[in-house]
PDB file of C-alpha atoms in Angstrom:
ATOM      1  CA  MET G   1       3.857 -26.880  -2.571  1.00 76.00           C
ATOM      2  CA  GLN G   2       1.282 -24.898  -4.247  1.00 92.00           C
ATOM      3  CA  SER G   3      -0.028 -21.554  -2.233  1.00 96.00           C
ATOM      4  CA  GLN G   4      -3.443 -22.262  -0.596  1.00 98.00           C
ATOM      5  CA  LYS G   5      -5.702 -19.638   1.007  1.00 98.00           C
ATOM      6  CA  PHE G   6      -8.230 -19.977   3.715  1.00 99.00           C
ATOM      7  CA  GLN G   7     -10.827 -17.232   4.075  1.00 98.00           C
ATOM      8  CA  TYR G   8     -12.468 -16.374   7.208  1.00 98.00           C
ATOM      9  CA  GLU G   9     -16.000 -17.274   8.132  1.00 96.00           C
ATOM     10  CA  ARG G  10     -17.787 -14.194   9.225  1.00 95.00           C
ATOM     11  CA  ASP G  11     -20.562 -13.952  11.371  1.00 94.00           C
ATOM     12  CA  ALA G  12     -22.630 -10.894   9.911  1.00 92.00           C
ATOM     13  CA  ARG G  13     -23.830  -9.903  13.592  1.00 94.00           C
ATOM     14  CA  TRP G  14     -20.037  -8.508  14.177  1.00 92.00           C
ATOM     15  CA  THR G  15     -19.832  -6.366  10.806  1.00 91.00           C
ATOM     16  CA  GLY G  16     -19.964  -3.133  12.960  1.00 90.00           C
ATOM     17  CA  LEU G  17     -16.710  -4.527  14.702  1.00 89.00           C
ATOM     18  CA  PHE G  18     -15.034  -5.529  11.509  1.00 92.00           C
ATOM     19  CA  VAL G  19     -15.327  -2.201   9.766  1.00 92.00           C
ATOM     20  CA  PRO G  20     -12.858  -0.267  12.204  1.00 93.00           C
ATOM     21  CA  LEU G  21     -10.410  -3.175  12.282  1.00 92.00           C
ATOM     22  CA  GLY G  22     -10.221  -2.894   8.430  1.00 95.00           C
ATOM     23  CA  LEU G  23     -11.258  -6.440   7.902  1.00 95.00           C
ATOM     24  CA  LYS G  24     -11.246  -7.395   3.825  1.00 96.00           C
ATOM     25  CA  ASP G  25     -12.703  -9.870   2.088  1.00 94.00           C
ATOM     26  CA  SER G  26      -9.307 -11.137   0.820  1.00 96.00           C
ATOM     27  CA  ASP G  27      -8.241 -11.319   4.229  1.00 98.00           C
ATOM     28  CA  GLY G  28      -7.544 -15.112   5.714  1.00 98.00           C
ATOM     29  CA  VAL G  29      -4.746 -17.331   6.009  1.00 99.00           C
ATOM     30  CA  GLU G  30      -2.308 -18.398   3.268  1.00 99.00           C
ATOM     31  CA  LEU G  31       0.241 -21.125   3.097  1.00 99.00           C
ATOM     32  CA  THR G  32       2.734 -19.807   0.388  1.00 98.00           C
ATOM     33  CA  ASP G  33       4.293 -21.720  -2.142  1.00 96.00           C
ATOM     34  CA  ASP G  34       7.817 -20.717  -0.447  1.00 97.00           C
ATOM     35  CA  GLY G  35       6.813 -22.114   2.781  1.00 97.00           C
ATOM     36  CA  ARG G  36       5.380 -19.275   4.889  1.00 98.00           C
ATOM     37  CA  LEU G  37       2.322 -19.003   7.023  1.00 99.00           C
ATOM     38  CA  VAL G  38       0.722 -15.555   6.421  1.00 99.00           C
ATOM     39  CA  ALA G  39      -2.548 -14.730   8.172  1.00 99.00           C
ATOM     40  CA  SER G  40      -3.894 -11.188   7.500  1.00 99.00           C
ATOM     41  CA  PHE G  41      -6.735  -9.655   9.710  1.00 98.00           C
ATOM     42  CA  GLY G  42      -7.447  -6.055   8.501  1.00 97.00           C
ATOM     43  CA  TRP G  43      -4.677  -3.693   9.370  1.00 96.00           C
ATOM     44  CA  VAL G  44      -2.707  -6.359  10.927  1.00 97.00           C
ATOM     45  CA  SER G  45      -0.669  -9.512   9.687  1.00 98.00           C
ATOM     46  CA  VAL G  46       1.565 -12.121  10.983  1.00 98.00           C
ATOM     47  CA  GLU G  47       3.930 -14.179   9.044  1.00 98.00           C
ATOM     48  CA  THR G  48       6.099 -17.023  10.018  1.00 99.00           C
ATOM     49  CA  PRO G  49       7.800 -19.910   8.183  1.00 99.00           C
ATOM     50  CA  LEU G  50       5.630 -23.179   8.026  1.00 98.00           C
ATOM     51  CA  ALA G  51       8.605 -24.999   9.878  1.00 98.00           C
ATOM     52  CA  ASN G  52       7.855 -23.046  13.023  1.00 99.00           C
ATOM     53  CA  VAL G  53       4.331 -24.542  13.331  1.00 98.00           C
ATOM     54  CA  ASP G  54       4.366 -27.052  16.218  1.00 98.00           C
ATOM     55  CA  HIS G  55       0.898 -28.308  16.031  1.00 98.00           C
ATOM     56  CA  THR G  56      -2.671 -27.190  15.145  1.00 98.00           C
ATOM     57  CA  LEU G  57      -5.969 -27.950  17.072  1.00 98.00           C
ATOM     58  CA  VAL G  58      -9.768 -27.400  15.700  1.00 98.00           C
ATOM     59  CA  THR G  59     -11.596 -25.722  18.765  1.00 96.00           C
ATOM     60  CA  GLY G  60     -14.942 -24.384  19.365  1.00 95.00           C
ATOM     61  CA  PRO G  61     -17.516 -23.219  20.035  1.00 96.00           C
ATOM     62  CA  HIS G  62     -16.231 -20.286  22.258  1.00 93.00           C
ATOM     63  CA  ARG G  63     -18.230 -17.480  23.963  1.00 92.00           C
ATOM     64  CA  TRP G  64     -18.340 -14.581  21.531  1.00 90.00           C
ATOM     65  CA  TYR G  65     -16.555 -12.378  23.885  1.00 86.00           C
ATOM     66  CA  THR G  66     -13.224 -14.539  23.658  1.00 88.00           C
ATOM     67  CA  ALA G  67     -13.297 -15.481  20.044  1.00 88.00           C
ATOM     68  CA  VAL G  68     -14.621 -12.393  17.908  1.00 92.00           C
ATOM     69  CA  GLY G  69     -12.447  -9.618  16.954  1.00 92.00           C
ATOM     70  CA  LEU G  70      -8.496  -8.905  17.011  1.00 94.00           C
ATOM     71  CA  ARG G  71      -7.457 -10.010  20.838  1.00 92.00           C
ATOM     72  CA  LEU G  72      -5.172 -11.532  23.144  1.00 92.00           C
ATOM     73  CA  SER G  73      -6.250 -14.869  24.844  1.00 83.00           C
ATOM     74  CA  PHE G  74      -7.286 -14.943  28.246  1.00 71.00           C
ATOM     75  CA  THR G  75      -5.312 -17.772  29.195  1.00 76.00           C
ATOM     76  CA  ASP G  76      -1.795 -17.310  27.617  1.00 81.00           C
ATOM     77  CA  ASP G  77       0.048 -14.843  25.009  1.00 90.00           C
ATOM     78  CA  GLY G  78      -2.106 -16.103  22.145  1.00 95.00           C
ATOM     79  CA  LEU G  79      -3.407 -13.971  19.392  1.00 97.00           C
ATOM     80  CA  THR G  80      -6.808 -14.099  18.068  1.00 97.00           C
ATOM     81  CA  PHE G  81      -7.996 -13.092  14.491  1.00 98.00           C
ATOM     82  CA  GLY G  82     -11.845 -13.944  14.882  1.00 96.00           C
ATOM     83  CA  THR G  83     -14.922 -13.425  12.782  1.00 97.00           C
ATOM     84  CA  ASN G  84     -17.010 -15.814  14.549  1.00 96.00           C
ATOM     85  CA  HIS G  85     -17.491 -17.817  17.649  1.00 95.00           C
ATOM     86  CA  ARG G  86     -18.485 -21.217  16.327  1.00 96.00           C
ATOM     87  CA  LYS G  87     -15.184 -22.964  15.359  1.00 97.00           C
ATOM     88  CA  GLY G  88     -11.689 -22.054  14.545  1.00 98.00           C
ATOM     89  CA  LEU G  89      -7.849 -23.569  14.381  1.00 98.00           C
ATOM     90  CA  CYS G  90      -5.300 -22.778  17.071  1.00 98.00           C
ATOM     91  CA  ILE G  91      -1.892 -22.882  15.666  1.00 98.00           C
ATOM     92  CA  ALA G  92       0.572 -23.284  17.903  1.00 98.00           C
ATOM     93  CA  PHE G  93       4.362 -22.070  17.228  1.00 98.00           C
ATOM     94  CA  LYS G  94       7.873 -23.609  18.305  1.00 98.00           C
ATOM     95  CA  GLU G  95       9.184 -20.192  18.297  1.00 98.00           C
ATOM     96  CA  ARG G  96       7.021 -17.172  19.110  1.00 98.00           C
ATOM     97  CA  ILE G  97       6.062 -15.013  16.653  1.00 98.00           C
ATOM     98  CA  PRO G  98       6.483 -10.996  17.208  1.00 97.00           C
ATOM     99  CA  LYS G  99       3.875  -9.357  18.870  1.00 96.00           C
ATOM    100  CA  VAL G 100       1.068  -7.725  17.359  1.00 94.00           C
ATOM    101  CA  ILE G 101      -0.627  -6.308  20.257  1.00 94.00           C
ATOM    102  CA  GLY G 102      -0.083  -6.736  23.976  1.00 91.00           C
ATOM    103  CA  PHE G 103       3.389  -6.843  25.709  1.00 92.00           C
ATOM    104  CA  LYS G 104       4.714 -10.146  24.666  1.00 94.00           C
ATOM    105  CA  ASP G 105       5.462 -12.080  21.269  1.00 96.00           C
ATOM    106  CA  HIS G 106       2.808 -14.729  20.742  1.00 97.00           C
ATOM    107  CA  SER G 107       2.987 -18.512  21.284  1.00 97.00           C
ATOM    108  CA  ALA G 108      -0.123 -19.397  19.283  1.00 98.00           C
ATOM    109  CA  LEU G 109      -2.713 -17.878  16.713  1.00 98.00           C
ATOM    110  CA  TRP G 110      -6.401 -18.728  16.482  1.00 97.00           C
ATOM    111  CA  VAL G 111      -8.226 -18.142  13.413  1.00 98.00           C
ATOM    112  CA  SER G 112     -11.650 -18.407  12.442  1.00 98.00           C
ATOM    113  CA  VAL G 113     -11.363 -19.670   8.927  1.00 99.00           C
ATOM    114  CA  ALA G 114     -14.477 -21.391   7.221  1.00 98.00           C
ATOM    115  CA  ASP G 115     -12.552 -24.838   6.782  1.00 99.00           C
ATOM    116  CA  PRO G 116     -10.447 -25.094  10.105  1.00 99.00           C
ATOM    117  CA  GLU G 117     -10.019 -28.996   9.360  1.00 99.00           C
ATOM    118  CA  GLY G 118      -8.718 -28.225   5.825  1.00 98.00           C
ATOM    119  CA  LEU G 119      -6.220 -25.759   7.155  1.00 99.00           C
ATOM    120  CA  ALA G 120      -5.027 -28.237   9.500  1.00 99.00           C
ATOM    121  CA  ARG G 121      -4.467 -30.911   7.006  1.00 98.00           C
ATOM    122  CA  ALA G 122      -2.892 -28.351   4.747  1.00 98.00           C
ATOM    123  CA  VAL G 123      -0.335 -27.305   7.473  1.00 98.00           C
ATOM    124  CA  GLU G 124       0.320 -31.011   8.506  1.00 97.00           C
ATOM    125  CA  ASP G 125       0.705 -31.728   4.747  1.00 96.00           C
ATOM    126  CA  ALA G 126       3.132 -28.869   4.247  1.00 95.00           C
ATOM    127  CA  THR G 127       5.081 -29.521   7.144  1.00 93.00           C
ATOM    128  CA  SER G 128       5.636 -33.394   7.143  1.00 87.00           C
TER     129      SER G 128
END
């Protein structure tokens, strides 16, 4: 498999929030040629084998205060790397990934990439 990178779709209204988080233009979700999923969001990142992905789901729109920024899910132990509230991809894991924030490891990651459907297809292709 060839590496693929999916950039975040940023909503310019939230630039003031992204600056202290250290969000860079190079941040996004990468599916690496050695079979890993690597998601970076400013000063934090997560990494897991693609074989650890259970399923994905395109979701949105969401309320801005539940989807923008680095945050925990209100309903479970999921992690959000959000740059807009319109649409994103929820990536659920078979085994939890190490915690980035909060007290528990994370069972899912929601990312607001510009092409969530494309990322979902790429994950499916890489794991089937």
